[in-house]
XYZ file of C-alpha atoms in Angstrom:
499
model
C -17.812 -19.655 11.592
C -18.370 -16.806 13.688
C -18.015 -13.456 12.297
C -16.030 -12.348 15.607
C -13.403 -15.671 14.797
C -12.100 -13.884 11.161
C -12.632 -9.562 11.648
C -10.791 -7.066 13.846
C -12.707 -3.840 13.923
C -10.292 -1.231 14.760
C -10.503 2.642 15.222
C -9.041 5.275 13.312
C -6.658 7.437 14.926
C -3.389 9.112 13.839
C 0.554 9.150 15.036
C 0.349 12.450 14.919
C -1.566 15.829 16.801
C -3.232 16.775 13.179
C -6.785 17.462 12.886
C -7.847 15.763 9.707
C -11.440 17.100 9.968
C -10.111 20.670 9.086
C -9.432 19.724 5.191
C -12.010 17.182 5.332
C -15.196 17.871 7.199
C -17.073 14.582 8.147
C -20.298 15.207 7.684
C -22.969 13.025 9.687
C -21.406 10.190 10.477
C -24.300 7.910 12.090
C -26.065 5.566 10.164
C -27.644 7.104 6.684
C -29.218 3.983 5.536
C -32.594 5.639 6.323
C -31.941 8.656 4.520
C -30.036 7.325 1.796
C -30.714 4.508 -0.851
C -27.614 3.246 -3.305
C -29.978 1.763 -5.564
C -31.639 4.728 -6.450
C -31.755 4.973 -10.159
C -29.234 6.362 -12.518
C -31.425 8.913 -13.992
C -32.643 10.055 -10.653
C -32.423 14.047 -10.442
C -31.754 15.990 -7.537
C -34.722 17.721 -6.550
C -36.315 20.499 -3.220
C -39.356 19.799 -1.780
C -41.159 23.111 -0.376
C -44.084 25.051 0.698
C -44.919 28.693 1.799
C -44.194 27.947 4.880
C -40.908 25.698 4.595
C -37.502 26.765 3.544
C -36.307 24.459 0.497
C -34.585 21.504 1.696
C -32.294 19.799 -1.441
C -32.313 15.887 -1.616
C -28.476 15.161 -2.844
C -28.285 13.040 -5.458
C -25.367 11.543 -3.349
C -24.405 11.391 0.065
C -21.220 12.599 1.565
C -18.113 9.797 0.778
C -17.789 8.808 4.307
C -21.175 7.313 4.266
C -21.210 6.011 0.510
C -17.950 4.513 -0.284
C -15.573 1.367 1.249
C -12.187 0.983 0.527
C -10.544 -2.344 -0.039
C -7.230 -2.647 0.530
C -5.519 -6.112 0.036
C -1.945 -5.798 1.948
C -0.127 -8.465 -0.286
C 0.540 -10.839 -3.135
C 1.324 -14.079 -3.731
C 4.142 -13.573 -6.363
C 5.780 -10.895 -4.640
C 9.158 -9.356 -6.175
C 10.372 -7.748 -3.010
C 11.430 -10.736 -1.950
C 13.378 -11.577 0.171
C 11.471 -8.616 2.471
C 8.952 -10.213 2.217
C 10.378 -13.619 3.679
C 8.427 -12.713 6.796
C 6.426 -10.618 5.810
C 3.899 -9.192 3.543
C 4.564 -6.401 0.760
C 1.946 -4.121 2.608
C 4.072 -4.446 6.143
C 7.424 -3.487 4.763
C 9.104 -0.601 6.667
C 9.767 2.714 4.737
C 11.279 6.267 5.308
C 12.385 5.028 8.609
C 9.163 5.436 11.104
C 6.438 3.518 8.234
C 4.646 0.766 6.820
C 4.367 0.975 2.486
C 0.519 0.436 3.766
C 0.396 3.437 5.701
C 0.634 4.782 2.607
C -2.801 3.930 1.039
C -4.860 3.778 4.375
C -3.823 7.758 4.973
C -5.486 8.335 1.393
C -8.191 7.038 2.658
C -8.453 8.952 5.550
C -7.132 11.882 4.128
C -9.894 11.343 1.477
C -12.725 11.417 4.192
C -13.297 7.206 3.647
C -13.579 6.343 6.746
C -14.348 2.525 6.163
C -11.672 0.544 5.407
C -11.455 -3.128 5.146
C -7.982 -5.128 4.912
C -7.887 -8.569 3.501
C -5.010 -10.423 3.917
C -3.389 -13.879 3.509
C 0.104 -14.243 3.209
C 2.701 -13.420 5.544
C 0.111 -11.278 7.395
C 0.684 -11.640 10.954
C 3.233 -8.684 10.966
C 0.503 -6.497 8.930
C -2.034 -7.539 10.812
C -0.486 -6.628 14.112
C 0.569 -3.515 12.385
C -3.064 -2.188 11.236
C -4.583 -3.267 14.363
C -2.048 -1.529 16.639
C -1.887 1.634 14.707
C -5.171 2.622 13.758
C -6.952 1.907 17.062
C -7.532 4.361 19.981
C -9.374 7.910 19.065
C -11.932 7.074 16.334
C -12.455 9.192 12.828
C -16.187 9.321 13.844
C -18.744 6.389 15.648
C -18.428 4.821 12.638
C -15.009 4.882 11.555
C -12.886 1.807 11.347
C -10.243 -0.486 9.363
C -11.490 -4.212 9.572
C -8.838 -6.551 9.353
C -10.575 -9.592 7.205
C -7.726 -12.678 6.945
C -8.293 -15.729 5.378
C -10.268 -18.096 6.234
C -12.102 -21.482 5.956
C -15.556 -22.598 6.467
C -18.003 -25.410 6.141
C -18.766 -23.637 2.662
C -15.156 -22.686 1.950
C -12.679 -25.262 2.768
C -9.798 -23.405 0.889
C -8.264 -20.527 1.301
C -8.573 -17.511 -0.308
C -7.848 -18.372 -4.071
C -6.779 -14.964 -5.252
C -8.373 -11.346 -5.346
C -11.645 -12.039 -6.489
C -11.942 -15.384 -4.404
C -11.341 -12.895 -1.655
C -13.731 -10.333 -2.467
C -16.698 -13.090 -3.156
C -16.278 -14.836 0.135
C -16.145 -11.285 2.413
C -19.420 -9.512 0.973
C -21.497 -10.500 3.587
C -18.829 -8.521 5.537
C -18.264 -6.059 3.045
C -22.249 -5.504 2.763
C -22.842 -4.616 6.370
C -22.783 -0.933 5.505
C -24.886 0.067 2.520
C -22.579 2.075 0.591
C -22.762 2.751 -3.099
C -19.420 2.092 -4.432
C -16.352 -0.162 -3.350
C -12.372 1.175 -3.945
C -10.351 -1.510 -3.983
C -6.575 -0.779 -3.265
C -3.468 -2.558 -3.478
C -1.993 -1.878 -0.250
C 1.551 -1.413 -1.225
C 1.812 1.238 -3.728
C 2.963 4.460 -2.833
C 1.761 7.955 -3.854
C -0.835 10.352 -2.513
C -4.185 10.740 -4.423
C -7.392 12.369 -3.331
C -9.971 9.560 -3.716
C -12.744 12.089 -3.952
C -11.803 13.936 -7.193
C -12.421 9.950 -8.249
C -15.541 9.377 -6.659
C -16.667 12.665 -8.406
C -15.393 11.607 -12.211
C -16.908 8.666 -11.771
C -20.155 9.572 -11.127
C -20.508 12.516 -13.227
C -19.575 10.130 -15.996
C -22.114 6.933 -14.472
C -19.860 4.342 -14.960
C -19.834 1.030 -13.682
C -16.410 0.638 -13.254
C -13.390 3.326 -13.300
C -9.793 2.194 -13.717
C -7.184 4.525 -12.351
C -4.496 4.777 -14.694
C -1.045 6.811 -14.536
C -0.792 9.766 -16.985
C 2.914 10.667 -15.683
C 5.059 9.883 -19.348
C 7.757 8.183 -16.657
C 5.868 5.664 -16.130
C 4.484 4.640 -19.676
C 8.164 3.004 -19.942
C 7.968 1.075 -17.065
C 6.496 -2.549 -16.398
C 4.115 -1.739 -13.900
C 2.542 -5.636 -13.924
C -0.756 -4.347 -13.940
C -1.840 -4.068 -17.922
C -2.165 -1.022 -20.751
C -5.820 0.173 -20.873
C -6.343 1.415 -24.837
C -8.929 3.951 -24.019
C -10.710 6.747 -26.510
C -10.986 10.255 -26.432
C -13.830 9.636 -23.665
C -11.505 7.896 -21.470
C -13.321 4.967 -21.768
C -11.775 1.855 -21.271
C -11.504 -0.425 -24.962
C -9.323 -2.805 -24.408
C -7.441 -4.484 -21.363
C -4.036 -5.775 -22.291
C -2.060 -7.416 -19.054
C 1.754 -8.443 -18.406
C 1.010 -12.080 -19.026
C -1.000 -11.316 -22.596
C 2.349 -9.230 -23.399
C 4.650 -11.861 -22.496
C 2.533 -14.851 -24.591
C 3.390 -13.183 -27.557
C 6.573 -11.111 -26.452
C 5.377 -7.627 -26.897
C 7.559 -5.193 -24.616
C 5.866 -1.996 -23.253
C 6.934 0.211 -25.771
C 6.129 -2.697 -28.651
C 2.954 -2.554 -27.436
C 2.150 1.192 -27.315
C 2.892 0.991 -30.824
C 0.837 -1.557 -31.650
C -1.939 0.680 -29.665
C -0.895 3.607 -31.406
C -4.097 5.544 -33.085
C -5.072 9.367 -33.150
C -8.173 8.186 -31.732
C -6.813 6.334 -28.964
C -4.582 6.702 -26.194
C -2.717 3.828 -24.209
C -2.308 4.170 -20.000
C -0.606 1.939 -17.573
C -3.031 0.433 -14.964
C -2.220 1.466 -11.729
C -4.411 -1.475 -10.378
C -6.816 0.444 -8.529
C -11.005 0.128 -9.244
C -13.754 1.937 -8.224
C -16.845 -0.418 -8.971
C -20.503 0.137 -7.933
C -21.777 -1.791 -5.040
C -24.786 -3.744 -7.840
C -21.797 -4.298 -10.207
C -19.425 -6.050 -7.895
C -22.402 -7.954 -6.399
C -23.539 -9.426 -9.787
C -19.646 -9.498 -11.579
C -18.620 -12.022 -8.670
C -21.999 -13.902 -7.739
C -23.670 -13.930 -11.037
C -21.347 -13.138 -14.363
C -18.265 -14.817 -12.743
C -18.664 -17.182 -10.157
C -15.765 -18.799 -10.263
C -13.176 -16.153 -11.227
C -10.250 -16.311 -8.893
C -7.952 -12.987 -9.927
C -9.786 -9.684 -9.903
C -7.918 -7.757 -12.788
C -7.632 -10.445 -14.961
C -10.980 -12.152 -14.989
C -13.587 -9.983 -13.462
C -12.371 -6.648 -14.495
C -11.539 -7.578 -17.906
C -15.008 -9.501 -18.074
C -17.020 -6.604 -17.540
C -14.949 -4.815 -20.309
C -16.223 -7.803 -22.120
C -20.427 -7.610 -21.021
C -20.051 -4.118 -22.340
C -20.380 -2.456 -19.253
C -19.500 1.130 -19.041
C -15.488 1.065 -17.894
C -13.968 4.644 -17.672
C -10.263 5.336 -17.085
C -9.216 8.177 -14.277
C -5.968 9.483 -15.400
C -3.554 10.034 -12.511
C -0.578 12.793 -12.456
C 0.974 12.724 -9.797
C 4.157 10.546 -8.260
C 3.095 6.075 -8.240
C 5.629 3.824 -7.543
C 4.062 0.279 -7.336
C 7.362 -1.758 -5.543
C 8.094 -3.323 -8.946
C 11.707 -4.590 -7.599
C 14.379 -4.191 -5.055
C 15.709 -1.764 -6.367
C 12.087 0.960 -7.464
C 11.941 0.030 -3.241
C 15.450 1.415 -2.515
C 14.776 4.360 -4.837
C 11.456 5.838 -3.367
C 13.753 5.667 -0.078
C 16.808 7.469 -1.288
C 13.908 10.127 -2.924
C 12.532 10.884 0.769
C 15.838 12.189 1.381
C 16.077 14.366 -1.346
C 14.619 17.793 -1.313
C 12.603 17.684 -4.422
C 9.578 17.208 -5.383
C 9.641 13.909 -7.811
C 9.346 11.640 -5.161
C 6.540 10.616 -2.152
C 6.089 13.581 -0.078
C 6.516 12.190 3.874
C 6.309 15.668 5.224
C 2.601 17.110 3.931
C 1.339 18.899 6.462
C -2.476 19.472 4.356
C -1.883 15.327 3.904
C -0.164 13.463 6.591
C 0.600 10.025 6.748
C -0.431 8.127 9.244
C 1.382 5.135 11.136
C 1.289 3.238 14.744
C 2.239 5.804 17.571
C 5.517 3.784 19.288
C 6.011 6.249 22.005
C 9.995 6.014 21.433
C 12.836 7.881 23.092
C 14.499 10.810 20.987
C 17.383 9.374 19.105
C 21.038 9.904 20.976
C 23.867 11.459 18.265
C 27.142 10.995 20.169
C 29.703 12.614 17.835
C 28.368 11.519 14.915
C 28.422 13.310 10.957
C 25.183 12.800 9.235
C 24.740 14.552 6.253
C 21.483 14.205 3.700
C 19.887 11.646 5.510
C 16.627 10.558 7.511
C 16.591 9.231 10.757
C 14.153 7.139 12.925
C 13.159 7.489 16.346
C 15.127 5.743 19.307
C 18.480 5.442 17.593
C 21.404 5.551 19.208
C 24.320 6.850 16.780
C 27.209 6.927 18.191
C 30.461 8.356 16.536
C 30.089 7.782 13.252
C 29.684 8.606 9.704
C 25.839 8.443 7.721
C 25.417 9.803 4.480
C 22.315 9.771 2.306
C 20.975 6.950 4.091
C 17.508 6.216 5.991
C 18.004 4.974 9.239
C 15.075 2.820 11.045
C 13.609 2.830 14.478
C 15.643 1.637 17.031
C 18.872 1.277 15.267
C 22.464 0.953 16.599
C 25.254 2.398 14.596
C 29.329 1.861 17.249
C 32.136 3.905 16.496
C 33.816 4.400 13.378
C 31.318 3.196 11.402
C 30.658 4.124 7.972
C 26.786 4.246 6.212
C 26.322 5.507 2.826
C 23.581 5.733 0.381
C 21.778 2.656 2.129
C 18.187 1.634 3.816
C 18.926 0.721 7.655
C 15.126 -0.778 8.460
C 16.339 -0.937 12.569
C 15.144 -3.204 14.976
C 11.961 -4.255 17.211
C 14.071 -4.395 20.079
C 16.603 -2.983 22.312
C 19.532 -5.148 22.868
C 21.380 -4.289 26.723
C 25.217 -4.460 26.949
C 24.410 -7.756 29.482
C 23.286 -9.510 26.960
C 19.308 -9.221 27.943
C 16.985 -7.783 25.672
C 13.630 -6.502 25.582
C 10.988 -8.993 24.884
C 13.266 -11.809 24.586
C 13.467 -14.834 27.079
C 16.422 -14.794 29.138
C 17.940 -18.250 27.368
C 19.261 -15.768 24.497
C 21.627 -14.348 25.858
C 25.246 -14.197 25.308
C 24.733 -13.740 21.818
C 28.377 -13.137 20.362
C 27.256 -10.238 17.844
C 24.521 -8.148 19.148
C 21.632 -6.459 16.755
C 22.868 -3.143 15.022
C 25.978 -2.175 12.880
C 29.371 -2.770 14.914
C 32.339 -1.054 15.086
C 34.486 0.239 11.623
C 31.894 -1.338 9.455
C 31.304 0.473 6.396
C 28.016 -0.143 4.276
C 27.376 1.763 1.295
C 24.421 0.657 -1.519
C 22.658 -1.800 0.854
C 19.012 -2.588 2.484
C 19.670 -3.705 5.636
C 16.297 -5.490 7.312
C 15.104 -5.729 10.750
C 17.182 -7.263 13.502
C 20.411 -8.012 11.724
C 23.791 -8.347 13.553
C 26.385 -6.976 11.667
C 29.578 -7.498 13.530
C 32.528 -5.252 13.588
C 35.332 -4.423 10.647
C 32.789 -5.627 8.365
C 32.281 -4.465 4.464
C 28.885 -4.397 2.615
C 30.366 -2.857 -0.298
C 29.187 -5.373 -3.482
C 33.210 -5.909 -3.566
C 32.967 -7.476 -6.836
C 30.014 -5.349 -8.255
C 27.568 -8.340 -8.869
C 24.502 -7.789 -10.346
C 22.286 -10.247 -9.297
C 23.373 -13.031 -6.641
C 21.699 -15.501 -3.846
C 23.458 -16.087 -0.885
C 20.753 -16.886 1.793
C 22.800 -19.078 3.343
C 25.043 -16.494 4.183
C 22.522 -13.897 5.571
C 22.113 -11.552 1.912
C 21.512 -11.517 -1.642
C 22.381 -8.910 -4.196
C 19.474 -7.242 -6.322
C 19.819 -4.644 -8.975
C 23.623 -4.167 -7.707
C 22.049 -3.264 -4.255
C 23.110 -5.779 -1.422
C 20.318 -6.592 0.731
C 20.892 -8.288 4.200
C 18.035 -10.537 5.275
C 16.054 -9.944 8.628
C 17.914 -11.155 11.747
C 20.900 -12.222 9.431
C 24.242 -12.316 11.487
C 27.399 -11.235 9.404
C 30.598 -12.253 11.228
C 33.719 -9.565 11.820
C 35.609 -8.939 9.197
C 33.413 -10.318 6.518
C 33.873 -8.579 3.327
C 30.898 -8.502 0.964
């Protein structure tokens, strides 16, 4: 198979008129490969090479990031527990604060972070995240050789499956992945949400020559929580002794909290995982080709095997704000936290760190009378008069008269609908559609995620009536999560349906 048949190379470029070369300089961006070896050795010094009649000259022991280091960024899982957003879709590709993708997220760390190669391997439900990476980050590049490379799965004479898990993944894109000889790999879940300078990494771990580092949260919030990733028991070094994971925990029905305590030792100290691994380019090459052939999951096998060879495994401990999309309902709270003006949640509005997303060239949004109060709203909505309170209203969305929003996620819509019935992009056949796409007339709405394209019909309530916890109703266009009613993408709810 043709390389051309299974990669996108796409551009960098940026939603919005910020220079991200003034935080970040990008030093020499064509090829270094002549100047600069990974496999030096590890005790190589940094050294100057003079004369009388030459000015010193330093040879860096390392090159600048955007020429050493490749992100990987996987934009979904299998088992994801988000659903049912990710029906049609993959976790990576879900809309957030109104105008984004959750993967936006970890691709403007990159940037931000001066890595300016970025490769995206995806699999399930990808053709909405792979429309989405290839749309946004193209046009005006971050260098000549700045790009995200959209890698999906794929089969071959060698490779009649498909991709078999992370590690499968990984294995079966390095002669991709090895075009550019860089000296470290960061892999990346790709729908995780916080802001981290990847270079203050990069620097720990090669100051402390490890094979592998482990980013781990340090925040005491999250040592509670189930983050699905594992506990790393590490020592006063931060190095990594022990690897315990969800599915080790559950065996032998250890909660978090039993298992701290279990872990608990002066002279040791017990992280969550945050899933994210920076791993030398001659470790990954020889973990996956030569220690562990035929290792399928990345965490499990691979990372926990070279914990096992004795290889040196170092844990960077994270402060700041994570929120890994653990449920429903961690989702609907890192939206309500972009509304609030605080700092515990994902900052949106960083001017030294913007996030980056796919320029959509929208109309303003149209507020006809209406009250909003504490909310967030997308471009090229038209709000007419009614009532939004602490909600976070999507692109496109269409809110009639009397209408009543509260405390909910409105994703919007990928299309406009016209009074005639016609709408954009859709064949002419559709039309005459009884309820059209948006939130209709007297409608009230309060604790709900609403996804993309619904029709919600007039004098309707999505109020959790009878304050379920956890129910399926597919058939009828929703299910309830957490106490939080979610309405399924291009669900229709009939007037005067009471929920």
């Amino acid at each position: 198979m043709s390389r051309t048949s299974v990669t996108m190379k796409l551009q960098l470029s940026s939603s919005t008129p910020v220079n991200i070369q003034t935080k970040l300089p990008i030093l020499g961006l064509g090829r270094y490969h002549l100047r600069y070896s990974p496999k030096l050795p590890s005790n190589f010094q940094s050294t100057s090479i003079s004369n009388s009649h030459q000015t010193p000259n330093p040879i860096l022991l390392h090159p600048p990031v955007n020429q050493s280091v490749a992100a990987i960024v996987f934009g979904e899982g299998s088992d994801s527990r988000l659903y049912p957003l990710t029906k049609r879709r993959s976790e990576g590709a879900i809309p957030i604060a109104a105008n984004y993708r959750l993967i936006d997220a970890v691709v403007s760390n990159c940037i931000n972070s001066n890595i300016n190669k970025i490769y995206a391997l995806t699999q399930f439900n990808s053709t909405s995240l792979n429309s989405h990476l290839s749309r946004a980050y193209s046009g005006a590049g971050l260098g000549k050789e700045g790009f995200v490379e959209v890698i999906a799965a794929y089969q071959s004479p060698e490779d009649q499956d498909w991709f078999q898990g992370t590690a499968d993944a990984i294995r079966r894109c390095l002669w991709v992945l090895e075009e550019y000889p860089v000296a470290e790999f960061l892999v990346l879940p790709g729908h995780h949400l916080y802001k981290m300078d990847y270079q203050k990494l990069i620097e720990f771990h090669r100051n402390r020559k490890s094979d592998v580092t482990i980013v781990a949260s340090n925040d005491i919030t999250v040592r509670d929580q189930d983050s699905g990733f594992g506990l790393l028991k590490i020592n006063t070094e931060n190095q990594v002794i022990q690897y315990t994971l969800k599915s080790d925990r559950e065996h032998i029905n250890y909660s978090v909290a039993e298992t701290l305590t279990r872990f608990n030792d002066t002279s040791y100290n017990n992280v969550p995982s945050m899933g994210i691994y920076l791993i030398n380019r001659a470790t990954m090459v020889n973990l996956l080709n030569k220690h562990f052939r035929k290792a399928n999951d990345f965490e499990s096998e691979v990372i926990r095997g070279a914990i096992s060879l004795g290889m040196k495994v170092q844990a960077y401990l994270f402060e700041g704000y994570w929120e890994d999309m653990r449920s429903i309902e961690a989702f609907y709270q890192a939206n309500m936290e972009c509304i609030k003006k605080s700092d515990m949640g994902y900052n949106f509005y960083d001017r030294d760190s913007p996030v980056y997303t796919m320029p959509r060239y929208l109309p303003p949004t149209i507020i006809s009378d209406a009250v909003i109060t504490d909310s967030v709203i997308g471009d090229g909505c038209i709000l007419n008069r009614c009532k939004i309170k602490g909600t976070v209203i999507g692109m496109r969305t269409k809110v009639a008269d009397g209408a009543i929003v509260e405390d909910s996620v409105i994703m919007g819509s990928d299309i406009y609908q016209i009074e005639d019935g016609h709408e954009s992009g859709i064949a002419v056949e559709e039309k005459g559609i009884g309820i059209p796409i948006g939130i209709g007339e007297n409608t009230q709405i309060r604790k709900a995620i609403v996804d993309k394209n619904a029709r919600i019909g007039k004098n309707v309530k999505i109020i959790n009536r009878d304050n379920v916890e956890e129910g399926g109703r597919e058939a009828d266009g929703y299910i309830i999560s957490g106490g939080i009613m979610v309405i399924l993408r291009s669900a229709e709810i009939p007037d005067d349906s009471i929920l």
